[in-house]
PDB file of C-alpha atoms in Angstrom:
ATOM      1  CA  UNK X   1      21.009   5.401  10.380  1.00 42.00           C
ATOM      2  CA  UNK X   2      17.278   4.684  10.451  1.00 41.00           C
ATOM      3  CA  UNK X   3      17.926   1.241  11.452  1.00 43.00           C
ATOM      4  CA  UNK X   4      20.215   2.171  14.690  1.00 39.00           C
ATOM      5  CA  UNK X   5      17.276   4.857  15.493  1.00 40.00           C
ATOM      6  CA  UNK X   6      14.955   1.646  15.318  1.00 39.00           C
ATOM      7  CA  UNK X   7      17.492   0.169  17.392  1.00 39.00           C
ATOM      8  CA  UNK X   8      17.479   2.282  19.711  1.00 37.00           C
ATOM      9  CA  UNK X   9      13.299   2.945  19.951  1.00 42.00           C
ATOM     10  CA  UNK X  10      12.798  -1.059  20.524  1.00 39.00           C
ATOM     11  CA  UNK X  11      15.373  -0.477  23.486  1.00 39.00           C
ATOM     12  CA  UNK X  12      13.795   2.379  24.961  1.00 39.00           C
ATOM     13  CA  UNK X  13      10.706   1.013  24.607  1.00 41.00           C
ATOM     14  CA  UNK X  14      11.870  -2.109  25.910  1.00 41.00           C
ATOM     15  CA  UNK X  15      13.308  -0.990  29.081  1.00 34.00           C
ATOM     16  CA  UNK X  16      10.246   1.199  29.633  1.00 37.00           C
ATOM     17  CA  UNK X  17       8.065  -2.375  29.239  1.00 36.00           C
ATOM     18  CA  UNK X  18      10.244  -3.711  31.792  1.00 38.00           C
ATOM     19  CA  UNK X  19       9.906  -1.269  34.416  1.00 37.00           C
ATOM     20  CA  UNK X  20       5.675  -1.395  33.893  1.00 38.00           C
ATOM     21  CA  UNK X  21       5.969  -5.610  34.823  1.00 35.00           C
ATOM     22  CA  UNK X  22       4.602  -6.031  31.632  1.00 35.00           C
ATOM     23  CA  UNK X  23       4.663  -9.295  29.724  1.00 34.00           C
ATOM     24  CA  UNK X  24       4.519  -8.921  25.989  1.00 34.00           C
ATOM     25  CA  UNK X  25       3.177 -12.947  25.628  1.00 37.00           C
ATOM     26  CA  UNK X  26       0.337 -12.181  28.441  1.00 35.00           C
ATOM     27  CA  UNK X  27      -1.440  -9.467  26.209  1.00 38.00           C
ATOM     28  CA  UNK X  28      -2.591  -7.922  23.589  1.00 50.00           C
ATOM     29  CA  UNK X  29      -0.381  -4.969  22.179  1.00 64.00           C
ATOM     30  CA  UNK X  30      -0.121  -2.479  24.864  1.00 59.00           C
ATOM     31  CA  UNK X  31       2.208   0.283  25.397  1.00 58.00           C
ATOM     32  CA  UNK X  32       3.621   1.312  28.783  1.00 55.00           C
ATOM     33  CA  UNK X  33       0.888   2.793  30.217  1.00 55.00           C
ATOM     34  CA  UNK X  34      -1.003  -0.406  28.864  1.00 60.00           C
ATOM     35  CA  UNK X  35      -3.239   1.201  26.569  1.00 66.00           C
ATOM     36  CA  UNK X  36      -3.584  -1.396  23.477  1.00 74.00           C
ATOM     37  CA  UNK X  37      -1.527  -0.263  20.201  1.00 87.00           C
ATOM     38  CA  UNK X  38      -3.524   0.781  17.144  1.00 92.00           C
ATOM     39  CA  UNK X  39      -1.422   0.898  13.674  1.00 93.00           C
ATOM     40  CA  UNK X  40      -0.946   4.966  12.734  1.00 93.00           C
ATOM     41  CA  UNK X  41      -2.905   6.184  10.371  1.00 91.00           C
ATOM     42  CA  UNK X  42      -1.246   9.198   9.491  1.00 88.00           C
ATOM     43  CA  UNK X  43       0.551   7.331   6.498  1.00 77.00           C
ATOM     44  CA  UNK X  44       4.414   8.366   7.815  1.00 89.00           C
ATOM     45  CA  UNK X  45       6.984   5.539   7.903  1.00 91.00           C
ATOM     46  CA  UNK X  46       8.211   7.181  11.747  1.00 93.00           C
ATOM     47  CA  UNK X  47       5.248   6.471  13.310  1.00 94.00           C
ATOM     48  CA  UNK X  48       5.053   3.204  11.750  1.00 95.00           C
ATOM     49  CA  UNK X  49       8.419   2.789  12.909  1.00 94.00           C
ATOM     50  CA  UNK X  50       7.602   3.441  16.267  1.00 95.00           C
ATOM     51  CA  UNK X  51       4.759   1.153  16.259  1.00 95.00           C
ATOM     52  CA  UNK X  52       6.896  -1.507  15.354  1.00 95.00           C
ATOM     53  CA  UNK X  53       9.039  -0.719  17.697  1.00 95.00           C
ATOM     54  CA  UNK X  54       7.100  -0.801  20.675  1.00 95.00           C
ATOM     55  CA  UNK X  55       5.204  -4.113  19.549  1.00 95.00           C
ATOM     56  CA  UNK X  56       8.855  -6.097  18.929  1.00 95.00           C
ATOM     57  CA  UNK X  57       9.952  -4.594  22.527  1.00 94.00           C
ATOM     58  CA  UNK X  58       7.604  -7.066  23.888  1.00 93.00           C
ATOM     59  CA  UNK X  59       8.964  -9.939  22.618  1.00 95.00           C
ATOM     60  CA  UNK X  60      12.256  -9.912  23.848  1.00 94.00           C
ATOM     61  CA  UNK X  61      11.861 -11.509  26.423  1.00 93.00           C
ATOM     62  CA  UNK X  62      10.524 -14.551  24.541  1.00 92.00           C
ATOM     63  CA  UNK X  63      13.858 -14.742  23.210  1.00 95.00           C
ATOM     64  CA  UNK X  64      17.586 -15.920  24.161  1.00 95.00           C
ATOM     65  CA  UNK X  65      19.553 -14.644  20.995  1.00 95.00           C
ATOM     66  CA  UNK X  66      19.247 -11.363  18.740  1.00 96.00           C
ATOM     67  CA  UNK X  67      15.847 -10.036  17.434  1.00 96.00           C
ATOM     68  CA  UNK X  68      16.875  -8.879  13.866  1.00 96.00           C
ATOM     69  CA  UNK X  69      14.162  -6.413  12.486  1.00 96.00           C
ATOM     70  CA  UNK X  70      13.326  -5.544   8.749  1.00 96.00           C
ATOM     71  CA  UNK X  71      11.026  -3.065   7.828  1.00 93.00           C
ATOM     72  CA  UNK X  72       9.737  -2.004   4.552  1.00 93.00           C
ATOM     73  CA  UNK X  73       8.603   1.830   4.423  1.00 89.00           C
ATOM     74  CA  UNK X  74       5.332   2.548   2.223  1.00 81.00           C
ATOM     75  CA  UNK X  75       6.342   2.906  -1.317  1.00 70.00           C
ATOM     76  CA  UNK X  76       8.945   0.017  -1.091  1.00 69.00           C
ATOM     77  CA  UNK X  77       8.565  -0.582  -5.023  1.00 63.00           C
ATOM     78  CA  UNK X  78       9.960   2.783  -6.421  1.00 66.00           C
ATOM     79  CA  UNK X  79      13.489   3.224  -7.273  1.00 62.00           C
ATOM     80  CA  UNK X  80      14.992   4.679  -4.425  1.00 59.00           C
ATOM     81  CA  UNK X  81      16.330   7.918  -5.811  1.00 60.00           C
ATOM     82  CA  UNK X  82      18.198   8.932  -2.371  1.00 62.00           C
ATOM     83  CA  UNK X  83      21.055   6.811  -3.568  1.00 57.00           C
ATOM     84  CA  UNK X  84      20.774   7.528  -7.482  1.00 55.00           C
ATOM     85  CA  UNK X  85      20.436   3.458  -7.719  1.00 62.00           C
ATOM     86  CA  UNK X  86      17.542   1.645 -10.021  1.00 63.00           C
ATOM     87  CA  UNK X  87      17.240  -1.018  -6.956  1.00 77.00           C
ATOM     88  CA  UNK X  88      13.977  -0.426  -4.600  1.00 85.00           C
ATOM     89  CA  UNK X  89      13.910  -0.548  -0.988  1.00 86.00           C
ATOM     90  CA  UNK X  90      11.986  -3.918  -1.255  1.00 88.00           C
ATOM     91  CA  UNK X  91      14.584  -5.501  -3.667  1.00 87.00           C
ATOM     92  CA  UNK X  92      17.600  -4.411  -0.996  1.00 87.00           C
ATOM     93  CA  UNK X  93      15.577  -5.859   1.945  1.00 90.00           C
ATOM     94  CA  UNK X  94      14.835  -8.992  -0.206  1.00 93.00           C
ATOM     95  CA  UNK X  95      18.255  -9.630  -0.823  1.00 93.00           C
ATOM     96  CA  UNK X  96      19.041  -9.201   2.827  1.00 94.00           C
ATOM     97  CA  UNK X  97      16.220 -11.785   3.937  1.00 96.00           C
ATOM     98  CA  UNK X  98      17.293 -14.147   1.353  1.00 95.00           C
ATOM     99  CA  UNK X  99      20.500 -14.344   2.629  1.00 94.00           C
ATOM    100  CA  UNK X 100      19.605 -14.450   5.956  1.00 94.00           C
ATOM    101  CA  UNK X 101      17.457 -17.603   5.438  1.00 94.00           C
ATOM    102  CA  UNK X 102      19.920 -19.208   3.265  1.00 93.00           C
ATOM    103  CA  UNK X 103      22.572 -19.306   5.684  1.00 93.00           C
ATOM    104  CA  UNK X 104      20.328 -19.966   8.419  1.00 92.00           C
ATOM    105  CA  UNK X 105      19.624 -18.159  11.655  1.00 94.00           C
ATOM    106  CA  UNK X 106      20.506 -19.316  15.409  1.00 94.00           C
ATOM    107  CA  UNK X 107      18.483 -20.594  17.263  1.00 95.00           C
ATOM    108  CA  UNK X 108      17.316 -18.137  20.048  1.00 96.00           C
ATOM    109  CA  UNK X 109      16.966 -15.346  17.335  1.00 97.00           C
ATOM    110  CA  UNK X 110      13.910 -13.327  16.341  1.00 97.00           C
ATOM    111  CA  UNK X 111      13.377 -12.187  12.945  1.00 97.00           C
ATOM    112  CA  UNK X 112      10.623  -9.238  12.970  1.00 98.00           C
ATOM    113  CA  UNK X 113       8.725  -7.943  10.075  1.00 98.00           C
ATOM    114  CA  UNK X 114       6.824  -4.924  10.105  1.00 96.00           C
ATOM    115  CA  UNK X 115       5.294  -2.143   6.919  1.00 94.00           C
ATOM    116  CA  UNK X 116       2.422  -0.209   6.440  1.00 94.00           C
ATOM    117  CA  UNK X 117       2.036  -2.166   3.488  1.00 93.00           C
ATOM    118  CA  UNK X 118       1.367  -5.388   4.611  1.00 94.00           C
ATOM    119  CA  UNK X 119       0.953  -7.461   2.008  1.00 95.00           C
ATOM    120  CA  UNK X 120       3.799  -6.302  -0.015  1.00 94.00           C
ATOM    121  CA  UNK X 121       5.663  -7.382   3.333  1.00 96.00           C
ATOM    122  CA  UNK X 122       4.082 -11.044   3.520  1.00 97.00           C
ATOM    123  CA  UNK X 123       4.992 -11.041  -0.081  1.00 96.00           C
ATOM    124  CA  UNK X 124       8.365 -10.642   0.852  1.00 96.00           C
ATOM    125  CA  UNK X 125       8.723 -12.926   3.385  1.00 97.00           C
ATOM    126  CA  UNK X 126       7.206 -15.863   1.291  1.00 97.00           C
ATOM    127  CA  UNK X 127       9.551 -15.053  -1.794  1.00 96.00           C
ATOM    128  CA  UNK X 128      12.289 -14.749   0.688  1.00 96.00           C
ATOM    129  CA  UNK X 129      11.941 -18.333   2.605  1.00 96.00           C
ATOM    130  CA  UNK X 130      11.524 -19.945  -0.865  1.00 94.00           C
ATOM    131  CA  UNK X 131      13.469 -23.187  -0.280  1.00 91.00           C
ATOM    132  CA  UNK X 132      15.306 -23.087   2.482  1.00 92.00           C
ATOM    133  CA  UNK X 133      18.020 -24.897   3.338  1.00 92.00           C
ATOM    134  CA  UNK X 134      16.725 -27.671   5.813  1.00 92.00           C
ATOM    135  CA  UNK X 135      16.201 -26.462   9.019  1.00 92.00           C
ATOM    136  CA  UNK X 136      17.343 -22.991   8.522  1.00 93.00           C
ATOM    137  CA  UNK X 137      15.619 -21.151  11.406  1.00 95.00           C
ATOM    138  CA  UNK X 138      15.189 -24.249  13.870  1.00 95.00           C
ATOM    139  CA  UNK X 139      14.489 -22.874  17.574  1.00 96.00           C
ATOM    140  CA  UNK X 140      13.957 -19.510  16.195  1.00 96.00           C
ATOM    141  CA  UNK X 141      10.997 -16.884  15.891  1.00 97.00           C
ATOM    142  CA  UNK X 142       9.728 -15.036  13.369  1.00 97.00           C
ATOM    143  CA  UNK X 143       7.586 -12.363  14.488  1.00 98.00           C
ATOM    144  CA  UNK X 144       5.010 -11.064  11.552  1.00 98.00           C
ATOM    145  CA  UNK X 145       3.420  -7.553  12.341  1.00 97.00           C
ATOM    146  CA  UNK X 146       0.645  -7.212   9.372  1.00 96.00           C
ATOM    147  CA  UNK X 147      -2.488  -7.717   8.732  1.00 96.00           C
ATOM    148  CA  UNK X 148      -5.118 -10.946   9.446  1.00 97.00           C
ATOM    149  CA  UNK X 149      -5.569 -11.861   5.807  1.00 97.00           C
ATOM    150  CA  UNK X 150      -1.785 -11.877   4.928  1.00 97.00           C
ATOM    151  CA  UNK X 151      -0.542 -13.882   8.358  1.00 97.00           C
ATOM    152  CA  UNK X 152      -1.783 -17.630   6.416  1.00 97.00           C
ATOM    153  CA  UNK X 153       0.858 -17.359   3.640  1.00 97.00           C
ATOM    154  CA  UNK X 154       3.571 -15.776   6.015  1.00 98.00           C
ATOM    155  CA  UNK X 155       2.917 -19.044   8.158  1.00 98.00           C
ATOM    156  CA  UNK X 156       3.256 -21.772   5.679  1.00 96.00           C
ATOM    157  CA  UNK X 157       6.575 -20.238   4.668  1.00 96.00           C
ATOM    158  CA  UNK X 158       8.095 -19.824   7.637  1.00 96.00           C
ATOM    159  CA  UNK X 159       6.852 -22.890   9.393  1.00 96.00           C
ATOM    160  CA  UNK X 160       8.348 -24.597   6.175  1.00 94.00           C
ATOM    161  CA  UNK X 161      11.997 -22.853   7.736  1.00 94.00           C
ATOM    162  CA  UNK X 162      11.206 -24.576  11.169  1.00 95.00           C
ATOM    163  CA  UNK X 163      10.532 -21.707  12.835  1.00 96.00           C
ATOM    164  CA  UNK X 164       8.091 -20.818  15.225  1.00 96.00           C
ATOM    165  CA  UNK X 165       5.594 -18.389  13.728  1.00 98.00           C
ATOM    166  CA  UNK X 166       4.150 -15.573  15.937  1.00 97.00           C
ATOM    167  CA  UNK X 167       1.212 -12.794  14.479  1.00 97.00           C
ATOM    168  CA  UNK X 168       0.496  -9.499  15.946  1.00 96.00           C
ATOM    169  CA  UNK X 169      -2.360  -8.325  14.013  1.00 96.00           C
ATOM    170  CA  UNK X 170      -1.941  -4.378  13.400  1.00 94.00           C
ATOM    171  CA  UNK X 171      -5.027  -2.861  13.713  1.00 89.00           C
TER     172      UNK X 171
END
């Protein structure tokens, strides 16, 4: 559910982009009106969410293929207790990562990573793309939405995948 309303926010936002004439690639992060994005600080995953959102709608048109988003909500660690499991939200994403990289993405496609808790997210990514199999995301992005001081590690791992690295620095 709160994936489709992600979905459906990077869409919006997306066609809203497209009617502006903006170009994601030609700026910094902007929103419609072209005021540059700042991260929320109001610690709530939604407007994180939204923020995400609106930064990955400008990369689609950098792509040919499918932008696949993950995003890890603040507290990522804790048992999540919605589904009376022991697993945490970060060990269900991590699995879903893992198995993305190990049987490789097409080329064309976007993978986009986004938290308020940004190293915890980098941290992911790099146990994640551990070993991939050779050329797993060849021709294919991986867009990391995080902080400066986390974006090093996140490169080295993915550029390790063959893919093309690109940092938005949330700020």
């Amino acid at each position: 559910m709160l994936r489709t309303a992600l979905i459906f926010s990077v869409l919006m936002a997306s066609l809203m982009l497209a009617a502006c004439g903006k170009k994601g690639a030609d700026s910094a992060a902007t929103d419609a009106s072209g005021d540059v994005l700042t991260a929320p600080t109001d610690g709530k995953d939604e407007s994180w969410r939204k923020y995400c959102g609106l930064i990955t709608a400008q990369y689609q048109s950098q792509i040919t293929g499918q932008m696949i988003t993950y995003y890890l909500p603040r507290a990522s660690m804790e048992p999540d207790q919605k589904d009376n499991l022991t697993a945490s939200k970060y060990s269900r994403q991590m699995e879903q990562v893992q198995g993305a990289v190990q049987r490789t993405v097409l080329p064309g496609n976007m993978l986009v990573f986004c938290s308020p808790d940004s190293k915890t997210m980098a941290d992911l990514i790099v146990e994640a793309f551990v070993a991939p199999p050779q050329n797993a995301l060849k021709d294919s992005k991986v867009l990391f939405i995080g902080k400066a001081d986390d974006s090093e590690k996140v490169k080295i791992a993915v550029e390790a995948a063959s893919a093309t690295f690109v940092f938005v620095e949330a700020k």
